[in-house]
Every structure is written in C-alpha cells, then in structure tokens.
PDB file of C-alpha atoms in Angstrom:
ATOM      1  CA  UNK A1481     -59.575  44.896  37.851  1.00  0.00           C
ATOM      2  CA  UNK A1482     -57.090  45.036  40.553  1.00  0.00           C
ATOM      3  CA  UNK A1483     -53.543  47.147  40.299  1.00  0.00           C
ATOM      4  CA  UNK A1484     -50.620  45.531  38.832  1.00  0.00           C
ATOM      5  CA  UNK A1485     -48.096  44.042  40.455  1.00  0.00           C
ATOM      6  CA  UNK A1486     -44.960  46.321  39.838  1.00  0.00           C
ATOM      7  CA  UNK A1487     -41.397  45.136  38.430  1.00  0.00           C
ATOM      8  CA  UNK A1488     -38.689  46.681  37.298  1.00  0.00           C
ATOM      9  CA  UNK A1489     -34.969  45.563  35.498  1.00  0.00           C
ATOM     10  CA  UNK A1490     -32.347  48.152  37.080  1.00  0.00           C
ATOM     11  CA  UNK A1491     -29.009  48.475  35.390  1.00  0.00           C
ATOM     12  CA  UNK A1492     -26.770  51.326  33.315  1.00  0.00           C
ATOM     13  CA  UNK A1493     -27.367  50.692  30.152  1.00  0.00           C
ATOM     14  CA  UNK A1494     -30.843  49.395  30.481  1.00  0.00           C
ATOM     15  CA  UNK A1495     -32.148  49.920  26.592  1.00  0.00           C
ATOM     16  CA  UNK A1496     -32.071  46.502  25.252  1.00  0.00           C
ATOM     17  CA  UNK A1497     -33.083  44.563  27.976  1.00  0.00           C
ATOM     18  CA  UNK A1498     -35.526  41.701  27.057  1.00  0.00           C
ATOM     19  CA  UNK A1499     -36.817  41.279  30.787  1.00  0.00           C
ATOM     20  CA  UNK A1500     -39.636  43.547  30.366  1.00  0.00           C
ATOM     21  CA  UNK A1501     -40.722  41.135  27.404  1.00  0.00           C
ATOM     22  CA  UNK A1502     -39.652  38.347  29.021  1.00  0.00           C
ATOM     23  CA  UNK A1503     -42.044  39.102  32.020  1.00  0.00           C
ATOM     24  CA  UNK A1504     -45.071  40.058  30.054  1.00  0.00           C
ATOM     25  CA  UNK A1505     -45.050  36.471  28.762  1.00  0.00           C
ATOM     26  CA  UNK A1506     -44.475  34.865  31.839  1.00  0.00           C
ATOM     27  CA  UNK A1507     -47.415  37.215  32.961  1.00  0.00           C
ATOM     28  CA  UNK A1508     -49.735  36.307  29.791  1.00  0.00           C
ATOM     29  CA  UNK A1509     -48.915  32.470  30.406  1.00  0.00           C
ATOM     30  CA  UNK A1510     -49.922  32.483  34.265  1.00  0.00           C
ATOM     31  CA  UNK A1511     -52.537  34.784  33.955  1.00  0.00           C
ATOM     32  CA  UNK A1512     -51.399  37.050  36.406  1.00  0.00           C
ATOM     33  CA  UNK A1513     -51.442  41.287  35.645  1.00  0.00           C
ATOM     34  CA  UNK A1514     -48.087  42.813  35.945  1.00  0.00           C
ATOM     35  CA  UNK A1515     -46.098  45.929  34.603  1.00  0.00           C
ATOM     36  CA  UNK A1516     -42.454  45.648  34.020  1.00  0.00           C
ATOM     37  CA  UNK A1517     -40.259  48.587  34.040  1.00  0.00           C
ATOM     38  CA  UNK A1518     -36.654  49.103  32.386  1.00  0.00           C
ATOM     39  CA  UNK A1519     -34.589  52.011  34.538  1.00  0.00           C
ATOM     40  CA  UNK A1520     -31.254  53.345  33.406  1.00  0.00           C
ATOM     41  CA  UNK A1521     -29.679  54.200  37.037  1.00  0.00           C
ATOM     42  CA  UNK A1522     -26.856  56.167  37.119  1.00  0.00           C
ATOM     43  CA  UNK A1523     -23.850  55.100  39.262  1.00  0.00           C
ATOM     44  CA  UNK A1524     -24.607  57.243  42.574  1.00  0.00           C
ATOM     45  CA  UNK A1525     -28.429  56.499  43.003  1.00  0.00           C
ATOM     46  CA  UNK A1526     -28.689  52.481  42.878  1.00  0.00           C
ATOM     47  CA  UNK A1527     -29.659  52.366  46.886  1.00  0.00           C
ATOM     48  CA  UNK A1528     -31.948  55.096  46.443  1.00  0.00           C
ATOM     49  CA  UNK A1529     -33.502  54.045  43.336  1.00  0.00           C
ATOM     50  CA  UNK A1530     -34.593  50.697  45.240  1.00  0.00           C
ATOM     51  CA  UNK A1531     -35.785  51.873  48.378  1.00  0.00           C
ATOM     52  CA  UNK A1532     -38.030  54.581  46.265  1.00  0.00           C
ATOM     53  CA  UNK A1533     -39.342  51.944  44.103  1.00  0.00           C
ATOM     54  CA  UNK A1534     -40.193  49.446  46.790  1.00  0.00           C
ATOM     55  CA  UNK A1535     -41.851  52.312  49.101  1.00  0.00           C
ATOM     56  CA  UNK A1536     -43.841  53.009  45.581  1.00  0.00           C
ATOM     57  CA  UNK A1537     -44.888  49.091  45.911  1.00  0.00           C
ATOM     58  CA  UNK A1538     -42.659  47.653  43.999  1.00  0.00           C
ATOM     59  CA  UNK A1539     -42.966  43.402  44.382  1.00  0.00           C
ATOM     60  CA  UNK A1540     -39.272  42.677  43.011  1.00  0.00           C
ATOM     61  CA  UNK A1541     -36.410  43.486  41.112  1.00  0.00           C
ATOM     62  CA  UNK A1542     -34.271  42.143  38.823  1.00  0.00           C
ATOM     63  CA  UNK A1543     -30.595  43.807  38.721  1.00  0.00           C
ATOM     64  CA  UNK A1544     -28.285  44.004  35.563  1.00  0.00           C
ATOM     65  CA  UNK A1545     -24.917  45.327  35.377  1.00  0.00           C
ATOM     66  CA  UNK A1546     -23.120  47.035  36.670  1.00  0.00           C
ATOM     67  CA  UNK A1547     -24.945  46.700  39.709  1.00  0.00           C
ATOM     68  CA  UNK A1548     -25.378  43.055  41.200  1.00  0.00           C
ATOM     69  CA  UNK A1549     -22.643  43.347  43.776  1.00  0.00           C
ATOM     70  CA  UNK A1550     -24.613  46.664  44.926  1.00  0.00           C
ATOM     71  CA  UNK A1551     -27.639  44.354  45.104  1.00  0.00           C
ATOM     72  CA  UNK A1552     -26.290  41.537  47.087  1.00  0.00           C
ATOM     73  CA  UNK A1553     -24.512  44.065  49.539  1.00  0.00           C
ATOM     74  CA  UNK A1554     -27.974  45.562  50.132  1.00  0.00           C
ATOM     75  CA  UNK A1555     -29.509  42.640  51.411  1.00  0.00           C
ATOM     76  CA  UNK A1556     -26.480  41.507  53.716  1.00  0.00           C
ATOM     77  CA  UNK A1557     -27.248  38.060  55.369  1.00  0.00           C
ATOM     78  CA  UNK A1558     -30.972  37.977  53.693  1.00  0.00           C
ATOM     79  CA  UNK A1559     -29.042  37.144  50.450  1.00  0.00           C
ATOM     80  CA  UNK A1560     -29.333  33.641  49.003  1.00  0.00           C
ATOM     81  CA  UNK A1561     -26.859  30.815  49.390  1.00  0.00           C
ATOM     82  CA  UNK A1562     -26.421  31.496  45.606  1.00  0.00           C
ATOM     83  CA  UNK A1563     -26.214  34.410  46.228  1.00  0.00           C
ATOM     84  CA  UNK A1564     -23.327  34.317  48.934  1.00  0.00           C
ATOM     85  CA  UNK A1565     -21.772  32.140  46.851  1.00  0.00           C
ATOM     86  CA  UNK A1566     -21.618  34.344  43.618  1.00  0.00           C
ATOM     87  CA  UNK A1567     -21.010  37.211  45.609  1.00  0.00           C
ATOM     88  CA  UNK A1568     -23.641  39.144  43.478  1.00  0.00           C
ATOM     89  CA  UNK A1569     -27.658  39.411  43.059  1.00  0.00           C
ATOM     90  CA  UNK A1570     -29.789  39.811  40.181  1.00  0.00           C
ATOM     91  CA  UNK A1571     -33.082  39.698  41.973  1.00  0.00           C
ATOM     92  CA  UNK A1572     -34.406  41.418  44.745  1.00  0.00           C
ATOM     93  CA  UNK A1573     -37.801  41.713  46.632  1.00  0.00           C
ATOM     94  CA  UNK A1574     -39.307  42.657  50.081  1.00  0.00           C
ATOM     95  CA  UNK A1575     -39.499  40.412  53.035  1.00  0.00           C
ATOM     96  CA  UNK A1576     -41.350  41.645  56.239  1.00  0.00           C
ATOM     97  CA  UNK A1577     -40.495  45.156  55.040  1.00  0.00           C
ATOM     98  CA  UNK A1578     -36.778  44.005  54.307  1.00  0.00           C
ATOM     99  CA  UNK A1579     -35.102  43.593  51.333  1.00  0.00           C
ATOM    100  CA  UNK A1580     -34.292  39.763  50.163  1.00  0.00           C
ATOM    101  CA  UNK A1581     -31.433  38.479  47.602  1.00  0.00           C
ATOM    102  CA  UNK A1582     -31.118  35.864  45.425  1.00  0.00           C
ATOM    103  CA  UNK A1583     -28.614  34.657  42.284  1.00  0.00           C
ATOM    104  CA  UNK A1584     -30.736  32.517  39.210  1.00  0.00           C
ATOM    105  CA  UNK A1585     -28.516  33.373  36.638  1.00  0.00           C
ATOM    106  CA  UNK A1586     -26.418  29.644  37.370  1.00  0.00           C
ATOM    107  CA  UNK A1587     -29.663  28.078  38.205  1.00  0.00           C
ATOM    108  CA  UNK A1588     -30.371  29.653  34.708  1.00  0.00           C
ATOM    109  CA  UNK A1589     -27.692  28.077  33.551  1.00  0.00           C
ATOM    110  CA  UNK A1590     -28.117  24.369  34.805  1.00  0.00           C
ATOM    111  CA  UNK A1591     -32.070  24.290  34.062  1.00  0.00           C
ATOM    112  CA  UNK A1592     -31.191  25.272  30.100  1.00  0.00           C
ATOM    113  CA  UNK A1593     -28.049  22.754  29.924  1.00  0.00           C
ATOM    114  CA  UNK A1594     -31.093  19.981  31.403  1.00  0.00           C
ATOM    115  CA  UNK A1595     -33.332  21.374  28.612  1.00  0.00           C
ATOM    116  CA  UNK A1596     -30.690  20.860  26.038  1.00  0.00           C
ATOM    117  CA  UNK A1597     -31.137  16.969  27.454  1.00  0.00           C
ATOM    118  CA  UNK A1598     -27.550  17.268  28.956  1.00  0.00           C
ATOM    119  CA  UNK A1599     -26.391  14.906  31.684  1.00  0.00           C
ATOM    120  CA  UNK A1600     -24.754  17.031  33.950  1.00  0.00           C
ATOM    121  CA  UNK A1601     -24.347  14.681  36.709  1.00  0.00           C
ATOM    122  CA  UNK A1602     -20.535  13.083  36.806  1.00  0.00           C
ATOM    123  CA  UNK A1603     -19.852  15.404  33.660  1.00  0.00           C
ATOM    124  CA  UNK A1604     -16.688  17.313  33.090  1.00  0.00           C
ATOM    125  CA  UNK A1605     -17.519  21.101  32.624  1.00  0.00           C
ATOM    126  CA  UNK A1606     -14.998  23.882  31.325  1.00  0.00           C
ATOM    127  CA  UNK A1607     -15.460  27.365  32.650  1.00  0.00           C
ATOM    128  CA  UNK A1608     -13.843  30.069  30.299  1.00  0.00           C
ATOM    129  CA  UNK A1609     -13.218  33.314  32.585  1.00  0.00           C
ATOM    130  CA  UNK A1610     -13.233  34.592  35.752  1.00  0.00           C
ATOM    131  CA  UNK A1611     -15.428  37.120  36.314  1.00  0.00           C
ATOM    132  CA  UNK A1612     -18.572  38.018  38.174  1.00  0.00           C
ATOM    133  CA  UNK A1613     -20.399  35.373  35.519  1.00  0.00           C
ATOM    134  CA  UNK A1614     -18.318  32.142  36.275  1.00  0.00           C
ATOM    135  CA  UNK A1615     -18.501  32.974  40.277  1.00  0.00           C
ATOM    136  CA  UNK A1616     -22.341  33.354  39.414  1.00  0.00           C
ATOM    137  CA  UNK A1617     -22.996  29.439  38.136  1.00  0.00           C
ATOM    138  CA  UNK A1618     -20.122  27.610  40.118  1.00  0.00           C
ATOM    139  CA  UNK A1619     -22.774  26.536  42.985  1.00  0.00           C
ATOM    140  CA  UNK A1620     -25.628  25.847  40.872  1.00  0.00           C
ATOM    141  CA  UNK A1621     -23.384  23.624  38.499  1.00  0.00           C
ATOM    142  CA  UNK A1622     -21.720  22.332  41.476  1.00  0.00           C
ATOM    143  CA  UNK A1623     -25.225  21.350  42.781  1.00  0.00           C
ATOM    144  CA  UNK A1624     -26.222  19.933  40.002  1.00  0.00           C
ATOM    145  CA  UNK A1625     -23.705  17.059  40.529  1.00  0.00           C
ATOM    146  CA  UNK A1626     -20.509  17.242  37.874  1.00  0.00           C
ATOM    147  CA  UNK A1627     -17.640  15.248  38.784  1.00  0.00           C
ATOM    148  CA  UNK A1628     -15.295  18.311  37.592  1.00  0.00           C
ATOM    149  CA  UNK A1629     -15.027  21.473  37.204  1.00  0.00           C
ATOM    150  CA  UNK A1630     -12.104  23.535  35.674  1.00  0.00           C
ATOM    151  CA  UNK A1631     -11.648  27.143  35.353  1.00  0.00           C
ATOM    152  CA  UNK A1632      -9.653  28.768  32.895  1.00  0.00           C
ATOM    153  CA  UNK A1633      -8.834  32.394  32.599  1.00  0.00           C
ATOM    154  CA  UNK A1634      -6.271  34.469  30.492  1.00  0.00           C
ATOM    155  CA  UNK A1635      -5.230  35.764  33.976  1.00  0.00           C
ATOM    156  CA  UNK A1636      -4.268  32.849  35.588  1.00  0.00           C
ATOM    157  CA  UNK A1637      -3.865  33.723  39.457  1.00  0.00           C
ATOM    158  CA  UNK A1638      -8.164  35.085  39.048  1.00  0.00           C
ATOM    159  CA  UNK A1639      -8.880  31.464  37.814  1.00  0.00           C
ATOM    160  CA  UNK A1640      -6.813  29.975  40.720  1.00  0.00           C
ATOM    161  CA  UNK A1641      -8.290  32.162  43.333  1.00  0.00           C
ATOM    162  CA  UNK A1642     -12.264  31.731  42.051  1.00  0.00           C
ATOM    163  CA  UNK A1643     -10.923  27.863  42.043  1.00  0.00           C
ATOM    164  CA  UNK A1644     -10.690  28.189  46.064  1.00  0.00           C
ATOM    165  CA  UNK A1645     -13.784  29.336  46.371  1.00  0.00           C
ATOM    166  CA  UNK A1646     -15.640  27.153  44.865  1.00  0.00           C
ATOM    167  CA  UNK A1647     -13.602  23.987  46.163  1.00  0.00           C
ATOM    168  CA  UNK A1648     -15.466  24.667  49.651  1.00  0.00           C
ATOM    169  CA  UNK A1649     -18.997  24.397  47.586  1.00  0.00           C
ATOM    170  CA  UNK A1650     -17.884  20.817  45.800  1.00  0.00           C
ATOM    171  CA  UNK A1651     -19.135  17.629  47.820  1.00  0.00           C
ATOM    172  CA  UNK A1652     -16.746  15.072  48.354  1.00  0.00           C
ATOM    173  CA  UNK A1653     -14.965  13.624  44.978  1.00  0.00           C
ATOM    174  CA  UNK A1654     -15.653  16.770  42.876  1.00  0.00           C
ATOM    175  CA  UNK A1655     -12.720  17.719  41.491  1.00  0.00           C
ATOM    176  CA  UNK A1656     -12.176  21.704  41.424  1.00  0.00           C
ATOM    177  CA  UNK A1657      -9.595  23.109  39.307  1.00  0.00           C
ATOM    178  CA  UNK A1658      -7.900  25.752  37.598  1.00  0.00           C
ATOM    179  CA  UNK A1659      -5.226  27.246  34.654  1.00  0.00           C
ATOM    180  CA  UNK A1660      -4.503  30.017  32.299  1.00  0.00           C
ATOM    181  CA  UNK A1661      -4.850  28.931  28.838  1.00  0.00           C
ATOM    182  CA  UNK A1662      -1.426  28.231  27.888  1.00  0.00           C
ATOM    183  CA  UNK A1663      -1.543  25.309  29.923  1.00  0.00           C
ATOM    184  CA  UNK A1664      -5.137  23.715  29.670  1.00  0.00           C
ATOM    185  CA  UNK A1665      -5.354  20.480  28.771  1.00  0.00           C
ATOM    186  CA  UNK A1666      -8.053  17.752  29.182  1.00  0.00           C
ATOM    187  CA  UNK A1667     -11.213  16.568  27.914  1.00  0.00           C
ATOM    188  CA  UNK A1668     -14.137  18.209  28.702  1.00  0.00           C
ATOM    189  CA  UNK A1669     -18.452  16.985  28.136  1.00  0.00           C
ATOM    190  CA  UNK A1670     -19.342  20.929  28.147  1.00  0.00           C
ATOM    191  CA  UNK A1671     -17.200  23.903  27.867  1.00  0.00           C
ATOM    192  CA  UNK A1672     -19.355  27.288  28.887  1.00  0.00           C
ATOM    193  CA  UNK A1673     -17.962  30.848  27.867  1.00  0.00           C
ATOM    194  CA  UNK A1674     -18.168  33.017  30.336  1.00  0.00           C
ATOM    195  CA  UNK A1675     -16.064  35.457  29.624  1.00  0.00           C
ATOM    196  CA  UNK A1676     -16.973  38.470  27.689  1.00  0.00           C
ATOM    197  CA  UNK A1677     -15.100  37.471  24.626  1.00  0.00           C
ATOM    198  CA  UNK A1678     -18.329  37.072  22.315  1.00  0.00           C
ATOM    199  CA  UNK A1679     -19.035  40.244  23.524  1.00  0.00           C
ATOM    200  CA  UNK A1680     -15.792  42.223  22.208  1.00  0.00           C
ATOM    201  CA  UNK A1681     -15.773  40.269  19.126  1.00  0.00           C
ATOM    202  CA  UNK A1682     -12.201  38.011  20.079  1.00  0.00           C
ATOM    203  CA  UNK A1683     -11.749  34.826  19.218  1.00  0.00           C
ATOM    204  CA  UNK A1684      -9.916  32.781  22.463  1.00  0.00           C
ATOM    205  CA  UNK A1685      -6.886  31.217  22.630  1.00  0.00           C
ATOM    206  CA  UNK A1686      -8.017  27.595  22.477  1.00  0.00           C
ATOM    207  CA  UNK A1687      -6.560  24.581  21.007  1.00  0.00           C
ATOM    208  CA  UNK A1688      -8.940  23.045  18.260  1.00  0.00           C
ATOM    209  CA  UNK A1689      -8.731  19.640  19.740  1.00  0.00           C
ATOM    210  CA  UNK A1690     -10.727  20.907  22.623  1.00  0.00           C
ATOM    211  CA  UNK A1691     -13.604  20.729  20.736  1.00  0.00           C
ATOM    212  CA  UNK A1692     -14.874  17.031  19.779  1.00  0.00           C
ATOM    213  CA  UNK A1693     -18.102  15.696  18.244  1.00  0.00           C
ATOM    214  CA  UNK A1694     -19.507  14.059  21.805  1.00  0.00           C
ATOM    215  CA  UNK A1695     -19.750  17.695  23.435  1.00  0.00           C
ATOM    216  CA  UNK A1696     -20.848  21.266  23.632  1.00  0.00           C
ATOM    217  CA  UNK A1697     -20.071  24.527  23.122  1.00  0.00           C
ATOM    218  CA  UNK A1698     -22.972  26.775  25.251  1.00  0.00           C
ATOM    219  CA  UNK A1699     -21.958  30.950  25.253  1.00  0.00           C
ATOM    220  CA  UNK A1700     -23.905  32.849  28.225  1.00  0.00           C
ATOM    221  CA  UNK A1701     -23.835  35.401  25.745  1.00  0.00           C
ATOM    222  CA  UNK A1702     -26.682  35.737  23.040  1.00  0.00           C
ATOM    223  CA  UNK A1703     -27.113  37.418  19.870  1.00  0.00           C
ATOM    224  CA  UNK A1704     -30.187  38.267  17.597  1.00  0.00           C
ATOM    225  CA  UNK A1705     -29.523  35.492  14.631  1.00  0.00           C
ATOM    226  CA  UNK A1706     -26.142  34.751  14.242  1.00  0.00           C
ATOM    227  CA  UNK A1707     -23.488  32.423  16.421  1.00  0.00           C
ATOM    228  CA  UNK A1708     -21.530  34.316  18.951  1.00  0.00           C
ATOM    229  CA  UNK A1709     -17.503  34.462  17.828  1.00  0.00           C
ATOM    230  CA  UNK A1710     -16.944  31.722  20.254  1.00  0.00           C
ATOM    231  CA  UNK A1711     -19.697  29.153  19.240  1.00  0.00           C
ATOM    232  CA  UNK A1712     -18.477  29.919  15.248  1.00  0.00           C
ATOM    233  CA  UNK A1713     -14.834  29.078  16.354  1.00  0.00           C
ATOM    234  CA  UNK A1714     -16.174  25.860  18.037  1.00  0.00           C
ATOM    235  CA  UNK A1715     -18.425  24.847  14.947  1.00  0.00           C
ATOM    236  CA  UNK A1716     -15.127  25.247  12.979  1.00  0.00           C
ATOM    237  CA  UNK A1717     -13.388  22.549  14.980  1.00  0.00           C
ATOM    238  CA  UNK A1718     -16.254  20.073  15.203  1.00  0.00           C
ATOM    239  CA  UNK A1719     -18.084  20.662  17.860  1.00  0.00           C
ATOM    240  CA  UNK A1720     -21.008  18.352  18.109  1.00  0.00           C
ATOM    241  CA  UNK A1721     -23.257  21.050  19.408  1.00  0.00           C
ATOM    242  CA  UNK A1722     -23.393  24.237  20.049  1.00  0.00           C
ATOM    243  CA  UNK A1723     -26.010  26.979  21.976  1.00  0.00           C
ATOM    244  CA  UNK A1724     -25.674  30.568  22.863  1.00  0.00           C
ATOM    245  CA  UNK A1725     -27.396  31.701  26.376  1.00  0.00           C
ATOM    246  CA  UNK A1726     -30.998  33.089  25.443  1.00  0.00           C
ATOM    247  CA  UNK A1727     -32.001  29.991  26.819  1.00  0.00           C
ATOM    248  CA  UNK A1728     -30.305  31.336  30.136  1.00  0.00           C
ATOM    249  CA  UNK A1729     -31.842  34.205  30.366  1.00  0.00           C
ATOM    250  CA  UNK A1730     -35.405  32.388  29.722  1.00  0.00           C
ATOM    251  CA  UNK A1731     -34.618  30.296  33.084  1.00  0.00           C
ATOM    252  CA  UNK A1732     -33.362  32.583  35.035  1.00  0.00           C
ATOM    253  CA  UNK A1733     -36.230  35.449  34.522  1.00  0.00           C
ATOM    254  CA  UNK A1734     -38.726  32.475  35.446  1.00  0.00           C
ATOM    255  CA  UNK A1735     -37.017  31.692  38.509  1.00  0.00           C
ATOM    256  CA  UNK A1736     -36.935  35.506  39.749  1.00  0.00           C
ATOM    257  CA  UNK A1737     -40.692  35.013  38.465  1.00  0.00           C
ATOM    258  CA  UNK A1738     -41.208  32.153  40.691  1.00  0.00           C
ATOM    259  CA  UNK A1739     -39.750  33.507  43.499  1.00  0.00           C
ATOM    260  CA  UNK A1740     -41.869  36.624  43.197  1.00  0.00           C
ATOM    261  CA  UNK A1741     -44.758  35.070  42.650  1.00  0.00           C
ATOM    262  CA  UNK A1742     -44.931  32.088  43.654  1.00  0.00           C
ATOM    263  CA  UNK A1743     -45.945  30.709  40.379  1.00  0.00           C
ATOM    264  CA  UNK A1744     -43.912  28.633  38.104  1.00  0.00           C
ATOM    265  CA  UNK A1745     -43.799  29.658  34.611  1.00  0.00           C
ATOM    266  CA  UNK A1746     -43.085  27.133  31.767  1.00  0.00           C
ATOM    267  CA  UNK A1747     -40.051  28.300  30.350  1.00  0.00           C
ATOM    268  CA  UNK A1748     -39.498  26.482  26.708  1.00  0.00           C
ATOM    269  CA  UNK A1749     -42.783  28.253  24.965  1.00  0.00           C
ATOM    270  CA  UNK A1750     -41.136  31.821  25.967  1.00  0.00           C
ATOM    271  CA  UNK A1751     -37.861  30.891  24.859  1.00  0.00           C
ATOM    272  CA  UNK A1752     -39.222  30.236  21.177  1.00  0.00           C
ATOM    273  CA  UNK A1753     -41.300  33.158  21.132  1.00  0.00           C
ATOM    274  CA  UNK A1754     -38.300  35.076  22.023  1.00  0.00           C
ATOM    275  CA  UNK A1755     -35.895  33.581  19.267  1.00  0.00           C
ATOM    276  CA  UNK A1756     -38.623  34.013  16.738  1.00  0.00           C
ATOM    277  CA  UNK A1757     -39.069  38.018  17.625  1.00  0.00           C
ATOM    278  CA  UNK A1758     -35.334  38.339  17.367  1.00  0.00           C
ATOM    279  CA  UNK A1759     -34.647  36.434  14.414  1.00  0.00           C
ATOM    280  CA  UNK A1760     -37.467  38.833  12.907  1.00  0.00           C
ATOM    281  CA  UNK A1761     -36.081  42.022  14.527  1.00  0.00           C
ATOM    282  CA  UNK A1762     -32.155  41.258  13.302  1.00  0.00           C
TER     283      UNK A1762
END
C-alpha cells in the first residue's frame, strides 16, 4: 500500500478542530489514503512550521486562526482571487516547489446557503461584522449574484471601509452598502452573523422586526446541539429559518479537498455524520 498523502490544520488553539475528522471522511468517501494532522503553532514559528512540513511532503494545508493573514502573505501573488480579496488564506499547498493560496471559507458559505435551497441570485443579504470573516465571503457572495449587500458593524467607520472594498468586486447594479447598527434599516432575504457574538455569548443590538417569516437567520458559528445566541434571538422574533455554520465548514474542507486532490467530495453525507457525532458527544 502506498504512503499517505500528508495534511495538516495549523492554528493556536488547534484542540477542537473537526478538520482532521472532516478529512478522514472525505478520504473514506473517495477512497483515497490520507493522514490529517492537528498542530498547535505558537505565534513565532508559523513560516517555519510550513516550510518544515512541506519539505517533510506535506500535500496541503489548511490554516485556522490566528494565522490566515500569515498564510496569504506567504504565498504573495500565488494567492487566490478569493484570496486577494479576503485578504487571508485558509488553505495552502505546493506548486512547482512554491507555495499556493486560496480562501473557501465564502465559497463555503455560498455552496451551504445553495444546499439550504436558497436563491441567492438578486437576494438581499445582511452581513453582521467586520472582521476577517465578512471580508472572507464578500466575493464569493458577490459572485454568486445578490442584488445587495449591506454590512453592518457596531464600529461603524470598519463596516464603511470593508464596504469600499468590496464595491470594486460587485458587477454593475449590485448595490454595496454599509451602517452601524443604530441606523440599519431595510429588509433583508438572509442576514449572516459574522461577527463573533455567538461566540462571547452577546446577544446583538437588532431590532426584532428584522427578522420575518420569508427569511433566514444562518451563524458562521456552530455549536455541538444547541442554537448559537444569535439564531435563539432570531427564532424569538419569527424567523422563518434558521442554520448555524457546520454546514460551512463541511463545504469549505471539501473545496480545500478538491483543490488538493483533485477529487470532489460529496459534501451533504459528511455534514450529517458530523451533526450526528456531535449531537452524541454534547
């Protein structure tokens, strides 16, 4: 039997990553033999931690926080489009003996939302934050053909200024726009939490009317078995529907998968193996 193909997640903290599970399903379903790593990485050694594990003979690499800017400066112009565009990476690999970066986390994003049956073309979307996550999935949800999208932020001069970027990335008639939350207003088809909210716990400062029975509430974030704060504050206001972003992470691991590989896994069986385990692990 032939060697594995090596992978590994790098990021600081590392512990409760699912890629490594993730991977080995993706593996199981294509038939191919990998081994998937986790790596805690302190601070200091991200550069040297990937050149050592691609002269080991590594294939690819997929790159958690805090360390996706580090990723997508390492490859320079070999980054992605989506990657340029979110100014980050989450996978890496080797190119003629170069290293190669790429964003899936919106193309994550805009695969699940097409799962979940949504029409994203000429839909209104509502971006909550402005962090590294929203700059990740403006392009892909730009790409993917909604007529608007809005950013909101608590800080509103970050939501204005990730606004300009992404105005460039819009084709003609896509409105791009921006506010702080005292001041949003609008209808929206699906309003995404991208902000780390869920993960501290807070409930945000939106109006209940927001929230209608024709549209969705979708948090990147995920939890084991229960809704994230944010998806239980839009169930209280009638929300028709409601998801939390395992399905995310599903899509994105299979296109870092793909583009390692050059196999495409089927995403949807993986995703309910991986709500079943955590619903059993909670």
């Amino acid at each position: 039997m032939s060697s594995p193909r090596k992978f590994a997640v790098l990021g600081n903290p590392v512990k409760h990553s699912l890629s490594p599970r993730l991977h080995a399903l993706f593996a199981q379903q294509t038939g191919l033999n990998i081994q998937y790593e986790k790596h805690c990485v302190e601070p200091d050694a991200f550069s040297l931690t990937v050149a050592q594990f691609f002269e080991d003979g590594g294939v690819g690499l997929n790159i958690t926080l805090p360390f996706k800017a580090d990723a997508f400066a390492l490859a320079g112009s070999r980054a992605s489009d989506r990657a340029k565009a979110a100014g980050s990476a989450n996978t890496l690999w080797l190119e003629d003996g170069l290293v190669h970066a790429c964003n899936t986390d919106g193309i994550g994003l805009v695969n699940d939302l097409l799962r979940l049956q949504l029409p994203l073309h000429g839909s209104r979307i509502l971006l909550i934050g402005a962090g590294g996550a929203t700059r990740g999935v403006m392009l892909p949800l730009l790409q993917a053909g909604c007529a608007h999208l809005h950013i909101v932020n608590r800080t509103e001069a970050k939501a204005h200024a990730l606004a300009e970027l992404a105005r460039p990335l819009a084709s003609p008639g896509v409105h791009v726009s921006a506010s702080g939350f005292a001041s949003l207003d609008g209808a929206w088809d699906i309003i995404v939490n991208a902000s780390a909210s869920s993960l501290a716990g807070e409930a945000l400062p939106l109006p209940d009317t927001l929230f209608g029975p024709d549209n969705i509430a979708y948090d990147m974030l995920y939890t084991r078995n229960a809704d994230t704060p944010f998806l239980q504050q839009a169930r209280r206001a009638g929300v028709g529907q409601t998801s939390d972003g395992l399905g995310m992470l599903v899509y994105q691991g299979a296109e870092s998968f793909r583009i390692w590989n050059h196999v495409q896994p089927e995403p949807v069986p993986v995703l309910t193996t991986l709500r079943t385990e955590l619903a059993e692990s909670a």
